[in-house]
Amino acid sequence: TPIFMACGTEDFLLENNRDFRDFLVEHQVDVTYYESPGTHEWKFWNEYLETAVLWALAGKEGMKEV
């Protein structure tokens, strides 16, 4: 099952997200990962809601960033 992740570079969980992304890649899980400025709050998550929904509904071809 493909996984979509997005994390802010100022998020207190950034290192956990990077570790989990690396774990998924190491175990050959199809992961799409985005990282950009932001914290652990709705302002950041709202930036990726549309991207995540489109990824889930239409597929993720051409959107992979690791």
PDB file of C-alpha atoms in Angstrom:
ATOM      1  CA  THR A   1       0.000   0.000   0.000  1.00  0.00           C
ATOM      2  CA  PRO A   2       1.480   3.377  -0.989  1.00  0.00           C
ATOM      3  CA  ILE A   3       1.940   5.963   1.755  1.00  0.00           C
ATOM      4  CA  PHE A   4       1.813   9.771   1.518  1.00  0.00           C
ATOM      5  CA  MET A   5       3.759  11.854   4.045  1.00  0.00           C
ATOM      6  CA  ALA A   6       4.342  15.585   4.470  1.00  0.00           C
ATOM      7  CA  CYS A   7       6.288  17.174   7.295  1.00  0.00           C
ATOM      8  CA  GLY A   8       7.360  20.694   8.155  1.00  0.00           C
ATOM      9  CA  THR A   9      11.058  21.408   8.608  1.00  0.00           C
ATOM     10  CA  GLU A  10      10.294  23.061  11.942  1.00  0.00           C
ATOM     11  CA  ASP A  11       7.988  20.247  13.112  1.00  0.00           C
ATOM     12  CA  PHE A  12       9.101  18.677  16.394  1.00  0.00           C
ATOM     13  CA  LEU A  13       8.453  15.285  14.735  1.00  0.00           C
ATOM     14  CA  LEU A  14      10.678  15.951  11.715  1.00  0.00           C
ATOM     15  CA  GLU A  15      13.386  13.458  12.670  1.00  0.00           C
ATOM     16  CA  ASN A  16      10.752  10.810  13.468  1.00  0.00           C
ATOM     17  CA  ASN A  17       9.179  11.372  10.049  1.00  0.00           C
ATOM     18  CA  ARG A  18      12.551  11.147   8.296  1.00  0.00           C
ATOM     19  CA  ASP A  19      13.377   7.945  10.189  1.00  0.00           C
ATOM     20  CA  PHE A  20       9.998   6.442   9.293  1.00  0.00           C
ATOM     21  CA  ARG A  21      10.395   7.484   5.635  1.00  0.00           C
ATOM     22  CA  ASP A  22      13.837   5.864   5.551  1.00  0.00           C
ATOM     23  CA  PHE A  23      12.441   2.713   7.181  1.00  0.00           C
ATOM     24  CA  LEU A  24       9.703   2.516   4.542  1.00  0.00           C
ATOM     25  CA  VAL A  25      12.182   3.013   1.696  1.00  0.00           C
ATOM     26  CA  GLU A  26      14.493   0.385   3.196  1.00  0.00           C
ATOM     27  CA  HIS A  27      11.587  -2.054   3.271  1.00  0.00           C
ATOM     28  CA  GLN A  28      10.595  -1.196  -0.302  1.00  0.00           C
ATOM     29  CA  VAL A  29       7.337   0.490   0.622  1.00  0.00           C
ATOM     30  CA  ASP A  30       6.066   2.948  -1.987  1.00  0.00           C
ATOM     31  CA  VAL A  31       6.272   6.274  -0.130  1.00  0.00           C
ATOM     32  CA  THR A  32       5.690   9.797  -1.390  1.00  0.00           C
ATOM     33  CA  TYR A  33       7.366  12.262   0.972  1.00  0.00           C
ATOM     34  CA  TYR A  34       7.224  16.047   1.087  1.00  0.00           C
ATOM     35  CA  GLU A  35       9.160  18.328   3.376  1.00  0.00           C
ATOM     36  CA  SER A  36       8.893  22.105   3.438  1.00  0.00           C
ATOM     37  CA  PRO A  37       8.968  24.999   5.928  1.00  0.00           C
ATOM     38  CA  GLY A  38       6.323  24.693   8.614  1.00  0.00           C
ATOM     39  CA  THR A  39       5.409  23.398  12.050  1.00  0.00           C
ATOM     40  CA  HIS A  40       3.052  20.759  13.462  1.00  0.00           C
ATOM     41  CA  GLU A  41      -0.167  22.690  12.836  1.00  0.00           C
ATOM     42  CA  TRP A  42      -3.130  23.050  10.474  1.00  0.00           C
ATOM     43  CA  LYS A  43      -1.520  25.929   8.589  1.00  0.00           C
ATOM     44  CA  PHE A  44       1.126  23.503   7.314  1.00  0.00           C
ATOM     45  CA  TRP A  45      -1.225  20.558   6.808  1.00  0.00           C
ATOM     46  CA  ASN A  46      -3.654  22.689   4.784  1.00  0.00           C
ATOM     47  CA  GLU A  47      -0.882  23.271   2.243  1.00  0.00           C
ATOM     48  CA  TYR A  48      -0.764  19.532   1.524  1.00  0.00           C
ATOM     49  CA  LEU A  49      -4.420  18.516   1.846  1.00  0.00           C
ATOM     50  CA  GLU A  50      -5.247  19.035  -1.817  1.00  0.00           C
ATOM     51  CA  THR A  51      -2.024  17.346  -2.930  1.00  0.00           C
ATOM     52  CA  ALA A  52      -2.708  14.364  -0.669  1.00  0.00           C
ATOM     53  CA  VAL A  53      -6.315  13.986  -1.806  1.00  0.00           C
ATOM     54  CA  LEU A  54      -5.356  14.205  -5.488  1.00  0.00           C
ATOM     55  CA  TRP A  55      -2.555  11.705  -4.863  1.00  0.00           C
ATOM     56  CA  ALA A  56      -5.004   9.315  -3.222  1.00  0.00           C
ATOM     57  CA  LEU A  57      -7.743   9.694  -5.832  1.00  0.00           C
ATOM     58  CA  ALA A  58      -5.781   9.940  -9.065  1.00  0.00           C
ATOM     59  CA  GLY A  59      -2.590   8.053  -8.327  1.00  0.00           C
ATOM     60  CA  LYS A  60       0.829   9.334  -7.498  1.00  0.00           C
ATOM     61  CA  GLU A  61       2.691   9.089 -10.807  1.00  0.00           C
ATOM     62  CA  GLY A  62       5.209  11.886 -11.163  1.00  0.00           C
ATOM     63  CA  MET A  63       4.762  13.077  -7.578  1.00  0.00           C
ATOM     64  CA  LYS A  64       7.366  10.977  -5.769  1.00  0.00           C
ATOM     65  CA  GLU A  65       9.855  12.934  -3.668  1.00  0.00           C
ATOM     66  CA  VAL A  66      12.185  11.153  -1.280  1.00  0.00           C
TER      67      VAL A  66
END
